[in-house]
PDB file of C-alpha atoms in Angstrom:
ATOM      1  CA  UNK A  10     -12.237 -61.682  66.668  1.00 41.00           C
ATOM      2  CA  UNK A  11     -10.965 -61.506  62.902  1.00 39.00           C
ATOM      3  CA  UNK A  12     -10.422 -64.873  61.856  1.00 38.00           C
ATOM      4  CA  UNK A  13      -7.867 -65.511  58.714  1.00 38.00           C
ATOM      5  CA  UNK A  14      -7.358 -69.229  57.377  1.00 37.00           C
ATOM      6  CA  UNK A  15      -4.411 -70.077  55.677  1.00 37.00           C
ATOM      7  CA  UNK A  16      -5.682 -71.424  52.239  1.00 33.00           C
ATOM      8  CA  UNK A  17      -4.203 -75.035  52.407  1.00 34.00           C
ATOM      9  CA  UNK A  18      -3.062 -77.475  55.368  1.00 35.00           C
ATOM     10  CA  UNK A  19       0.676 -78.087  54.739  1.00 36.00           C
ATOM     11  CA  UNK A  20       1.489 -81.634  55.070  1.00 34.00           C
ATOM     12  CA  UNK A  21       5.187 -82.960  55.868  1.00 36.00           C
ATOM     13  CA  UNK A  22       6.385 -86.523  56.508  1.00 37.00           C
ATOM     14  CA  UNK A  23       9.984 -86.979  57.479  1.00 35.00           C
ATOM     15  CA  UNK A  24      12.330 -89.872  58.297  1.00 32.00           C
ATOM     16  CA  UNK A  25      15.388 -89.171  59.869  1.00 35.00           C
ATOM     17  CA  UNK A  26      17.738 -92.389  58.028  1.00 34.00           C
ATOM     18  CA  UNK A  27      19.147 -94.090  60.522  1.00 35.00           C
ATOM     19  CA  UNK A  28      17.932 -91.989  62.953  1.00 37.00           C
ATOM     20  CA  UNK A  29      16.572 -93.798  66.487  1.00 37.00           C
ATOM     21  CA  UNK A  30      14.543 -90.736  67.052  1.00 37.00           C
ATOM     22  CA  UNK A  31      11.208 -91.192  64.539  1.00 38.00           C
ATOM     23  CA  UNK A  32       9.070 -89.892  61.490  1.00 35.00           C
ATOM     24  CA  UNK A  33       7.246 -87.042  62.314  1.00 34.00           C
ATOM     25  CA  UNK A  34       4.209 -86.013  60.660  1.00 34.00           C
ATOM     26  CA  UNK A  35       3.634 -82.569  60.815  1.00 34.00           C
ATOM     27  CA  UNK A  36       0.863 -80.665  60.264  1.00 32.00           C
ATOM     28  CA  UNK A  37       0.353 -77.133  59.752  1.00 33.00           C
ATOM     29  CA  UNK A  38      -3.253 -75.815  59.486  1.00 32.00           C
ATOM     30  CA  UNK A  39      -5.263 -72.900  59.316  1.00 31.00           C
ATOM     31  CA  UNK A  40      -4.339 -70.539  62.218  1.00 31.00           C
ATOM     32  CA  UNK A  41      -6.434 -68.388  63.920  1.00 31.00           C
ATOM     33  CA  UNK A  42      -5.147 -64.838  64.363  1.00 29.00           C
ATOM     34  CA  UNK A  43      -6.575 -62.524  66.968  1.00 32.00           C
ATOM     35  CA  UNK A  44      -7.770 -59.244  65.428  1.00 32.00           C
ATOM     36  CA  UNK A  45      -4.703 -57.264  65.146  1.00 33.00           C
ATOM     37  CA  UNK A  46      -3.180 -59.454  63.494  1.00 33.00           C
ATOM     38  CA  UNK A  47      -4.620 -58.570  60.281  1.00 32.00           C
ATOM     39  CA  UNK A  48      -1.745 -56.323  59.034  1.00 35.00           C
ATOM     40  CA  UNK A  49       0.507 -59.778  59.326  1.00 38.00           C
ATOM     41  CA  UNK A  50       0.948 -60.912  55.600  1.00 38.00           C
ATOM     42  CA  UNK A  51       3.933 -63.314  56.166  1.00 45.00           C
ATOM     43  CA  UNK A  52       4.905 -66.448  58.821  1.00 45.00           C
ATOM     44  CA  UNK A  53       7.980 -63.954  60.459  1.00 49.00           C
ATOM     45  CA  UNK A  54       5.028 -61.221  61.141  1.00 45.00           C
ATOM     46  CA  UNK A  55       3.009 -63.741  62.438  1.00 44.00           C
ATOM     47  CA  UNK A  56       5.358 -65.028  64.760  1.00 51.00           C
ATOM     48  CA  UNK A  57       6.531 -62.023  66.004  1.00 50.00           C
ATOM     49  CA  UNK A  58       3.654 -60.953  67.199  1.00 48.00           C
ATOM     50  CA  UNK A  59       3.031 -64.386  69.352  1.00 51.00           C
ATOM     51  CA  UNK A  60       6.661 -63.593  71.057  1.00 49.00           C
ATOM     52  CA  UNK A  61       5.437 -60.126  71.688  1.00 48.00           C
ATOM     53  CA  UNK A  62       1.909 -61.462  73.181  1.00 48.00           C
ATOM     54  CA  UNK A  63       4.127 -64.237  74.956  1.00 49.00           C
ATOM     55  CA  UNK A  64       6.370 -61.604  76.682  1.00 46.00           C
ATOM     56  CA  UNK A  65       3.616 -59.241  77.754  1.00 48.00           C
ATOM     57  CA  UNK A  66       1.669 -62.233  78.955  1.00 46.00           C
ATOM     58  CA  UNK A  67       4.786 -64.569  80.998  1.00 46.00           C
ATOM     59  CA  UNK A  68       4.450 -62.605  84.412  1.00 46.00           C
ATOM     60  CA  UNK A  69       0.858 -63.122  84.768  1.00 41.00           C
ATOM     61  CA  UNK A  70       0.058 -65.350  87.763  1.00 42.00           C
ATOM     62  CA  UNK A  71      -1.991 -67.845  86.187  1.00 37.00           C
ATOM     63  CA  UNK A  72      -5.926 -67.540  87.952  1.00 35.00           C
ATOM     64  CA  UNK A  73      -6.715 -69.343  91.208  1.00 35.00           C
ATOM     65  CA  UNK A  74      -9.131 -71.964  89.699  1.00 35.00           C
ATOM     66  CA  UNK A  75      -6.116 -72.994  87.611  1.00 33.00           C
ATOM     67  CA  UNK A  76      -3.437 -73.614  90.556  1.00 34.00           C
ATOM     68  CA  UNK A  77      -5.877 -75.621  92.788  1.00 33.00           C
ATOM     69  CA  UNK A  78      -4.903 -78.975  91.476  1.00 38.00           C
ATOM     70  CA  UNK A  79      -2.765 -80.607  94.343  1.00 39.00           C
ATOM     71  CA  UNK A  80       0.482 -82.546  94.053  1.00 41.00           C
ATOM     72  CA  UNK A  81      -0.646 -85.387  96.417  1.00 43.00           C
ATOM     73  CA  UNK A  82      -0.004 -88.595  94.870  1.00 57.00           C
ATOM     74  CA  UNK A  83       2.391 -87.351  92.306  1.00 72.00           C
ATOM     75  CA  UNK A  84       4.776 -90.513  93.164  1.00 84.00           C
ATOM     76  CA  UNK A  85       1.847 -92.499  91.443  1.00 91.00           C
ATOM     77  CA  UNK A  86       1.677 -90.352  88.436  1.00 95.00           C
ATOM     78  CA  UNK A  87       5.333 -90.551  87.351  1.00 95.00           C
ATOM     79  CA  UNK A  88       5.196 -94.494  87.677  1.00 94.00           C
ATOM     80  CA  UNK A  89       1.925 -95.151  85.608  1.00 96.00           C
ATOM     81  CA  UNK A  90       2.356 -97.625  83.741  1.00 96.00           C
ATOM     82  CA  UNK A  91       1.759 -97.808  79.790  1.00 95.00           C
ATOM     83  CA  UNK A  92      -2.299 -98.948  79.079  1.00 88.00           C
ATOM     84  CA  UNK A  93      -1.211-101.528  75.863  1.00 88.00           C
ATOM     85  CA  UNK A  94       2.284-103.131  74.671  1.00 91.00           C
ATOM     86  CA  UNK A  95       4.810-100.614  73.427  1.00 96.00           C
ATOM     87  CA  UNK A  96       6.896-100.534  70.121  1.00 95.00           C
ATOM     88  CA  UNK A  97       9.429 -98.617  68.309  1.00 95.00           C
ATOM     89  CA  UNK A  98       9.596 -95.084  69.008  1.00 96.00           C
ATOM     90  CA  UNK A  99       6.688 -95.079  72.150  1.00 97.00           C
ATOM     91  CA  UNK A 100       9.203 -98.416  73.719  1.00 97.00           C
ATOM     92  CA  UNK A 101      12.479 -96.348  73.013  1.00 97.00           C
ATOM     93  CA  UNK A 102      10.814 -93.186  74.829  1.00 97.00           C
ATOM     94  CA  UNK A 103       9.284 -95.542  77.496  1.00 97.00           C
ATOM     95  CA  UNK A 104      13.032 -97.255  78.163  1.00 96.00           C
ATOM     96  CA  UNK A 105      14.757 -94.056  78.389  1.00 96.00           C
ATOM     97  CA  UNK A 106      12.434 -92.364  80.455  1.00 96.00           C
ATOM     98  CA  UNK A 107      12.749 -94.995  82.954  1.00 95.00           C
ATOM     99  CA  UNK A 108       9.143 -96.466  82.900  1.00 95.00           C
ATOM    100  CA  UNK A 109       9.440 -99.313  85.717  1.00 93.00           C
ATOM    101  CA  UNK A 110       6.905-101.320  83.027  1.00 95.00           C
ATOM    102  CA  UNK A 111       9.698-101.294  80.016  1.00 95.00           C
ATOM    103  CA  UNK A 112      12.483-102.003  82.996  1.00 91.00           C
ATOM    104  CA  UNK A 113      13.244-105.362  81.107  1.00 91.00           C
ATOM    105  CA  UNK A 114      12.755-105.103  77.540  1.00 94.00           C
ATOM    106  CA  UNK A 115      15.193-104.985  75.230  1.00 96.00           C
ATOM    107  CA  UNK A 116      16.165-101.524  74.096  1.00 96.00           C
ATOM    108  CA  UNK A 117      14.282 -99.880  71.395  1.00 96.00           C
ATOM    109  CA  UNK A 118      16.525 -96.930  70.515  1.00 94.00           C
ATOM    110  CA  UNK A 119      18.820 -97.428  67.773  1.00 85.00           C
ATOM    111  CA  UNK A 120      21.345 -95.092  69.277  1.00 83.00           C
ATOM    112  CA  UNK A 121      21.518 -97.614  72.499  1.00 90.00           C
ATOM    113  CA  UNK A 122      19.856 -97.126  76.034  1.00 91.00           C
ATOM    114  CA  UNK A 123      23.196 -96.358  77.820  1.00 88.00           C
ATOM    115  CA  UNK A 124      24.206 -93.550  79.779  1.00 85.00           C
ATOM    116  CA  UNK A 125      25.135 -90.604  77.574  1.00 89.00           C
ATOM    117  CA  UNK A 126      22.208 -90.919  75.665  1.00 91.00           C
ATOM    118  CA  UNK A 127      19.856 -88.386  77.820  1.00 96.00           C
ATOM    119  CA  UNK A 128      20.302 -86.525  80.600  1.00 97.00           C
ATOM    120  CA  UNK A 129      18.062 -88.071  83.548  1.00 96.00           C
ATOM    121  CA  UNK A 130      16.237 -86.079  85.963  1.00 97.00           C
ATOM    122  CA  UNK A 131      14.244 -87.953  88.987  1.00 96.00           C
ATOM    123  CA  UNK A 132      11.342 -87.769  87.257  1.00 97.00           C
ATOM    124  CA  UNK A 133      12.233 -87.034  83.543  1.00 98.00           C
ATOM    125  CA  UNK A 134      14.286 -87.528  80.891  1.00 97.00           C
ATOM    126  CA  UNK A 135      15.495 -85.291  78.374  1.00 98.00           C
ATOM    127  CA  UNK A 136      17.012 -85.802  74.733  1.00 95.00           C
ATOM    128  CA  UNK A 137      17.778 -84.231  71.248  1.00 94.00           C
ATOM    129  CA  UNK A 138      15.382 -84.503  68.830  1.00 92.00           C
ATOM    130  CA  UNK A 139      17.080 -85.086  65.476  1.00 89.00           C
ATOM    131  CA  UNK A 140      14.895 -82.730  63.990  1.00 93.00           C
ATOM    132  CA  UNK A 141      16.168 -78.894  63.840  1.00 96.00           C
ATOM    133  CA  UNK A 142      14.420 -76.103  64.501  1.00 97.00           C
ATOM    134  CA  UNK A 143      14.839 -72.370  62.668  1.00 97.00           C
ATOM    135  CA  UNK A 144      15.769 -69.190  63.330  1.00 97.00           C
ATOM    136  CA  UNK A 145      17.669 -70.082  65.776  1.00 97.00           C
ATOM    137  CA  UNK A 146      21.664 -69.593  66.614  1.00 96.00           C
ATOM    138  CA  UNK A 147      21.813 -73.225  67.999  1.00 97.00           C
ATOM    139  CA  UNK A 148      18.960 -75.366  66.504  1.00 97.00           C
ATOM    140  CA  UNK A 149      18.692 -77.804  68.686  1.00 97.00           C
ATOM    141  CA  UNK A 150      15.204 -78.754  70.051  1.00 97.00           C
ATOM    142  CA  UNK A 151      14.668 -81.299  73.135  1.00 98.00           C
ATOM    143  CA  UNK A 152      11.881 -83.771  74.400  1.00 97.00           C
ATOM    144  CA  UNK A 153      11.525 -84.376  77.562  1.00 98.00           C
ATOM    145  CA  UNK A 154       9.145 -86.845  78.643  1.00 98.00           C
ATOM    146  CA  UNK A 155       7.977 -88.522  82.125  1.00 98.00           C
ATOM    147  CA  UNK A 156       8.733 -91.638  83.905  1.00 97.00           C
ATOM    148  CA  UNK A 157       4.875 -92.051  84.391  1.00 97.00           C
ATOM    149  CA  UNK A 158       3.685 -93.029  80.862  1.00 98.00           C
ATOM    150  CA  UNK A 159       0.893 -90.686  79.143  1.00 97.00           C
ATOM    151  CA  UNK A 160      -0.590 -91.222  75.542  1.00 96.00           C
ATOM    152  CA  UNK A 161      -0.465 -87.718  74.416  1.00 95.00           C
ATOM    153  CA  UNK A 162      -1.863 -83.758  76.614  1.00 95.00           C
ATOM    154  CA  UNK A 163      -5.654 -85.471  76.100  1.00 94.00           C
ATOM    155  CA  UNK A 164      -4.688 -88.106  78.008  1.00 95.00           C
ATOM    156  CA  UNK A 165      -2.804 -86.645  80.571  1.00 95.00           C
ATOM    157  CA  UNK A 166      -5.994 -84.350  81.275  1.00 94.00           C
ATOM    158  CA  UNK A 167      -7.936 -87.452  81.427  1.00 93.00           C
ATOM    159  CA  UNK A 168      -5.779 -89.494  83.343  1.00 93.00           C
ATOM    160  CA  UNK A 169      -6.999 -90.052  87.183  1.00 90.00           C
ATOM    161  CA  UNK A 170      -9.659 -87.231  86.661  1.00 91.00           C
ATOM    162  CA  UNK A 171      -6.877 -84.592  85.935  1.00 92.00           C
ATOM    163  CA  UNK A 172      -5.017 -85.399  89.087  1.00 94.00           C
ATOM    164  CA  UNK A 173      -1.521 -85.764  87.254  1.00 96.00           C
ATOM    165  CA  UNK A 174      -1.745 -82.918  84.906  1.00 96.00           C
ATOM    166  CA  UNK A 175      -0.327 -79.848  87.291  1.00 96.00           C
ATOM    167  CA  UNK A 176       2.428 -82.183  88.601  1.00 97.00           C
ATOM    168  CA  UNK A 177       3.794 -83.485  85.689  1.00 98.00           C
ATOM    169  CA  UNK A 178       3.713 -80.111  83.254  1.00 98.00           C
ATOM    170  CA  UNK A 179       5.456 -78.526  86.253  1.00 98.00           C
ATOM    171  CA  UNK A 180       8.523 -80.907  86.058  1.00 98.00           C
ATOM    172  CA  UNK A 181       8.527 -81.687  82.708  1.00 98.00           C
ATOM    173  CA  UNK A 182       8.956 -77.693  82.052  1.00 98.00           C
ATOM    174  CA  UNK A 183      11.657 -77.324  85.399  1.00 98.00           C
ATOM    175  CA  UNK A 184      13.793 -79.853  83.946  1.00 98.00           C
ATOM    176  CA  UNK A 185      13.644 -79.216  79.965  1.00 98.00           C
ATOM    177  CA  UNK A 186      14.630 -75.681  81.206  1.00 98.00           C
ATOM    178  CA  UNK A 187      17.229 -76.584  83.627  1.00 98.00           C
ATOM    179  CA  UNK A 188      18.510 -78.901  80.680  1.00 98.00           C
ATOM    180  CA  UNK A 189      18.773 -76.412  77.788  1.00 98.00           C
ATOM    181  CA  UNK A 190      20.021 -73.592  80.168  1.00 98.00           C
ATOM    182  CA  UNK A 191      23.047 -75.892  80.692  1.00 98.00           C
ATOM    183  CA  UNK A 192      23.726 -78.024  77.558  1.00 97.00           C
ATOM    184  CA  UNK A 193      22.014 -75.656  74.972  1.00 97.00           C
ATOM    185  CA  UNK A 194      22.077 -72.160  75.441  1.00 97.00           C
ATOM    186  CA  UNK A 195      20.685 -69.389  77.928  1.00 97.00           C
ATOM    187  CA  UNK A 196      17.764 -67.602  77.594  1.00 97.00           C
ATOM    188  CA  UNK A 197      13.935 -67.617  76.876  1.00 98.00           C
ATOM    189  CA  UNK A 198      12.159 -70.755  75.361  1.00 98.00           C
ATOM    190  CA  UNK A 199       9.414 -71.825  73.325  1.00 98.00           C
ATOM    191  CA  UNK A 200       7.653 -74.830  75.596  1.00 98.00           C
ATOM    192  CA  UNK A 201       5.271 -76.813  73.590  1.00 98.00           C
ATOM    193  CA  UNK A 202       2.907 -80.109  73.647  1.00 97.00           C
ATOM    194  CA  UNK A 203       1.738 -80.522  69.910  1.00 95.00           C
ATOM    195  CA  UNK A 204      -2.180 -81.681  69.676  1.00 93.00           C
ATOM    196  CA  UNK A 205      -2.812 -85.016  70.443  1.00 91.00           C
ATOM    197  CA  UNK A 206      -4.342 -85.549  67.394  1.00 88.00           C
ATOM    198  CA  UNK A 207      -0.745 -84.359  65.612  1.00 87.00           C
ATOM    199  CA  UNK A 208       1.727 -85.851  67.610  1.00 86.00           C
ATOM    200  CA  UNK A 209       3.103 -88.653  65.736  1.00 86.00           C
ATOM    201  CA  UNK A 210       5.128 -90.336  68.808  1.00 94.00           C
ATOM    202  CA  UNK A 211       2.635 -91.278  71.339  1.00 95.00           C
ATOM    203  CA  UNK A 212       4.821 -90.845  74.183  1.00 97.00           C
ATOM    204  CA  UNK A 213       4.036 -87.190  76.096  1.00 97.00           C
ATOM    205  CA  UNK A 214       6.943 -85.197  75.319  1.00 98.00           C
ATOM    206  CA  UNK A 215       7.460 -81.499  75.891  1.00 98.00           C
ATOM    207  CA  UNK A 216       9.487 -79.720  72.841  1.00 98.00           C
ATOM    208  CA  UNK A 217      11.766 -76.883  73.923  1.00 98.00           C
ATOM    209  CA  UNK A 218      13.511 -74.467  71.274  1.00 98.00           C
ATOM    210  CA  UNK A 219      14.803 -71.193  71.154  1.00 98.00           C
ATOM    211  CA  UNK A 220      12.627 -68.226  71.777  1.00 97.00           C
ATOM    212  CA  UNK A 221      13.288 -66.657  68.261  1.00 97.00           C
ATOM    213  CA  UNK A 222      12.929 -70.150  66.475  1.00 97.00           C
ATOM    214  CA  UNK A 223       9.983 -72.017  65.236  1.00 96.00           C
ATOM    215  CA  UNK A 224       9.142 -76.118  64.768  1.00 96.00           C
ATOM    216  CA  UNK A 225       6.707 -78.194  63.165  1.00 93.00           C
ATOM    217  CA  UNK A 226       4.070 -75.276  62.759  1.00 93.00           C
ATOM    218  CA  UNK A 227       5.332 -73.872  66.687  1.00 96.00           C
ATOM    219  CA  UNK A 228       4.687 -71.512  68.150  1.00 96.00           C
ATOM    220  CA  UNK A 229       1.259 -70.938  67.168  1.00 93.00           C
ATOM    221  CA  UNK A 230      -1.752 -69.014  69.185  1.00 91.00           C
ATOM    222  CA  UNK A 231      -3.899 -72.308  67.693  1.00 91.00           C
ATOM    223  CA  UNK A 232      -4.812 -74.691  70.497  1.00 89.00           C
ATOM    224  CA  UNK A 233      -5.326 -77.659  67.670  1.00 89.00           C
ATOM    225  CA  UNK A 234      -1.738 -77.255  66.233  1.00 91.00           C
ATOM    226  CA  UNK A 235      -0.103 -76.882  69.840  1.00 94.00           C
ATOM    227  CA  UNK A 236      -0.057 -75.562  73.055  1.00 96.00           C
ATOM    228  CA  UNK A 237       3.440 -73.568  73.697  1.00 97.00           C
ATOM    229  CA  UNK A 238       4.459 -70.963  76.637  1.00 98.00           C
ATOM    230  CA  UNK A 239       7.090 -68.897  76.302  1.00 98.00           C
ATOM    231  CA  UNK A 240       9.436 -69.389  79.442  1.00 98.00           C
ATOM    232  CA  UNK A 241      12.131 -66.911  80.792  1.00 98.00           C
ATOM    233  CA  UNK A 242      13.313 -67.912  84.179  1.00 98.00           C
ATOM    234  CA  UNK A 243      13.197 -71.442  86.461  1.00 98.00           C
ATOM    235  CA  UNK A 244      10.502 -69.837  88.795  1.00 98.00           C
ATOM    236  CA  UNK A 245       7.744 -69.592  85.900  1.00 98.00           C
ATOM    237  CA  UNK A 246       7.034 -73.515  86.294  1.00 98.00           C
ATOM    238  CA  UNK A 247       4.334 -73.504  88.137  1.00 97.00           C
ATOM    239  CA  UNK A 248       1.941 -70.621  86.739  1.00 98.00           C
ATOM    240  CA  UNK A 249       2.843 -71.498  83.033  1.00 98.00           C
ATOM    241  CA  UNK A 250       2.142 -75.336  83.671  1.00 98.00           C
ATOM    242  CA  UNK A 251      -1.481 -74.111  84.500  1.00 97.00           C
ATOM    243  CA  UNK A 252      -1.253 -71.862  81.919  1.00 96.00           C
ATOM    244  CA  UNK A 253      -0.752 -74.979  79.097  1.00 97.00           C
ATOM    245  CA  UNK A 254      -3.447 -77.118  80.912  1.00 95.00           C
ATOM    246  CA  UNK A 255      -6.022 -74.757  80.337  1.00 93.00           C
ATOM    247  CA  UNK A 256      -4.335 -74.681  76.372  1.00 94.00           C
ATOM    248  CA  UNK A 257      -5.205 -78.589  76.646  1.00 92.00           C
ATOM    249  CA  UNK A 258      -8.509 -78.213  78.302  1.00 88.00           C
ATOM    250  CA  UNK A 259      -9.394 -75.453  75.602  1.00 83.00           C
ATOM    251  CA  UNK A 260      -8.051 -77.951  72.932  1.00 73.00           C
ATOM    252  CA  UNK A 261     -10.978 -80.219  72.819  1.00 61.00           C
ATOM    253  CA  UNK A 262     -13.023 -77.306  71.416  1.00 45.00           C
ATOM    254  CA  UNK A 263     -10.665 -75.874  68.876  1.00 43.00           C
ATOM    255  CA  UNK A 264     -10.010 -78.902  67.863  1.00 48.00           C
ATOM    256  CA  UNK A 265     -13.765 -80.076  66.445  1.00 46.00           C
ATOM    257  CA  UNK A 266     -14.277 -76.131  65.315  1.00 47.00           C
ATOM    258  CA  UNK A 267     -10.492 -76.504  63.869  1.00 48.00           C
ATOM    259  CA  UNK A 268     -12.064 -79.752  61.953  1.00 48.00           C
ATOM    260  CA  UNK A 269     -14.929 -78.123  60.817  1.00 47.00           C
ATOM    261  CA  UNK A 270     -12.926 -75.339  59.121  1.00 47.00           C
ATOM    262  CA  UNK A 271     -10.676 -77.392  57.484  1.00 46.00           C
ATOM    263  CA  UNK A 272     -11.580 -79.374  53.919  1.00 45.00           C
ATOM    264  CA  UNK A 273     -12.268 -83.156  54.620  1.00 49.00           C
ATOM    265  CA  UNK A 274     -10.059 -84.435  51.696  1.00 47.00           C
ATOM    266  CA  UNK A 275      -7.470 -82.462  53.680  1.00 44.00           C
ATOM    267  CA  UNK A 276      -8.479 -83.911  57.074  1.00 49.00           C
ATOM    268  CA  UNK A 277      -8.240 -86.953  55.137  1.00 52.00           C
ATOM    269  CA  UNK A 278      -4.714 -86.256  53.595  1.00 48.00           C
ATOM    270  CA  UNK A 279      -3.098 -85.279  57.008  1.00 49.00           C
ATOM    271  CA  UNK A 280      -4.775 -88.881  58.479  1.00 53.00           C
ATOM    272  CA  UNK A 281      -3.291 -90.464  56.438  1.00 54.00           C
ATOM    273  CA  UNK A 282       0.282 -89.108  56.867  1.00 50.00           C
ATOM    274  CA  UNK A 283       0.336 -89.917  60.533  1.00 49.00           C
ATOM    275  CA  UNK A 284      -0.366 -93.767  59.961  1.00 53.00           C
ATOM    276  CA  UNK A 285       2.691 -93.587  57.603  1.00 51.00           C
ATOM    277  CA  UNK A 286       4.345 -91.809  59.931  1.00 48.00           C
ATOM    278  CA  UNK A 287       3.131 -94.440  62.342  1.00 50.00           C
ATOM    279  CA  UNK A 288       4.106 -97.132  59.577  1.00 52.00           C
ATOM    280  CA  UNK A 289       7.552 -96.084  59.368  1.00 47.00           C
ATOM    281  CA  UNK A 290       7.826 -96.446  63.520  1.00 46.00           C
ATOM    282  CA  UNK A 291       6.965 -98.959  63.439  1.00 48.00           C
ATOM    283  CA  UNK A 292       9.172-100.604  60.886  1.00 48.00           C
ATOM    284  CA  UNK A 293      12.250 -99.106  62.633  1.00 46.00           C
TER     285      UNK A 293
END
């Protein structure tokens, strides 16, 4: 595989003001591109040629070993409860997802916890993020996020020895794509987690955008950055959530080669923009 770095880690902290939603640090760094790839010079080259890998890959059933994980005891998963007190943006997501543990808190979210505020699903919620995305006619992306509360994709893996992580990618993608079918637009979509270690809201939230868009560094074929399937139809739930938990399994091991590849006073740099990220949550 031909390996090309880009030659600096783009760093961007934003605060939406007056926004309920959050800061979001995001970080862009070096991609891997499989070998031909090499003729891409620019991000739009780049990107197309994801879509086109996306689309030629989106009808493969996803192997057996990946579609063994059972459903029993799903019920459990989407009412586990948060591991430490929540605050500011993780509370808000907690309260609107309908976390039985933030029941009877006061609400978080600057915009209110009322109805109209998401669109509720048994098991999910789903919301605007007031970030845009580009390239696309409507720029809307939305989060969705489950009752049951996980950290971030590394936790959900880890959670109950993986038990959860089938289940809950499978409903978070049925619903976000039921949702932006009928309140967005029609069409493909870009379904990502970003990497736990870039995430800024630690909350689990899926990010849905058009399918000739980008966000925050997505879509991207690097397993550090995020993990994002391209999804074209309602009935694609189930192979492409075992498709992104193998992304997540994988994303342990890109991410300590990612580290290594990457300068440490840039390492350093992006660390540091997440706990003002975090900062700013927190002061919200």
């Amino acid at each position: 595989m031909t390996v090309r770095t880009l030659p600096s880690l783009l760093l961007v902290a934003t605060l939406a003001a007056g926004s309920w939603a959050t800061a979001f640090a995001t970080v862009a760094v070096a991609e891997e591109l499989p070998a031909g790839d090499d003729e891409c010079t620019s991000p739009d080259c780049s990107l197309g040629m994801l879509q086109r890998r996306a689309f030629r890959q989106q009808d493969v059933p996803a192997p057996a070993n990946e579609t063994s994980e059972k459903s029993s005891g799903a019920g459990a998963c989407f009412s586990r409860p948060p591991s430490d007190n929540l605050a500011g943006a993780e509370l808000c997501f907690c309260q609107l997802a309908g976390n039985p543990a933030c029941a009877d808190t006061a609400c978080a979210c600057p915009q209110g916890c009322a109805a109209g505020v998401a669109w509720k699903h048994a098991n999910t919620v789903v919301f605007r993020n007031v970030a845009k995305a580009h390239g696309c006619a409507d720029d809307s992306v939305l989060l969705t996020s489950p009752s049951g509360y996980f950290r971030d994709p590394a936790d959900l893996h880890e959670a109950s020895g993986g038990s959860c992580q089938h289940s809950i990618i499978t409903q978070l993608l049925a619903d976000s794509w039921s949702t932006y079918q009928s309140a967005v637009g029609t069409g493909p979509v870009w379904q990502c987690f970003h990497g736990s270690h870039i995430a800024s809201v630690r909350y689990l939230h899926l990010q849905t955008f058009c399918h000739s868009g980008s966000f925050h560094g997505m879509p991207t074929s690097n397993h550090y950055v995020a993990s994002c399937v391209l999804m074209s139809a309602a009935g694609q739930a189930e192979a492409l959530a075992a498709r992104m938990a193998s992304m997540i399994v994988e994303q342990g091991s890109v991410q300590r080669g990612a580290e290594c590849r990457v300068p440490v006073f840039q390492r350093r740099l992006a660390a540091r923009a997440v706990r003002t990220a975090r900062g700013l949550l927190a002061s919200k």
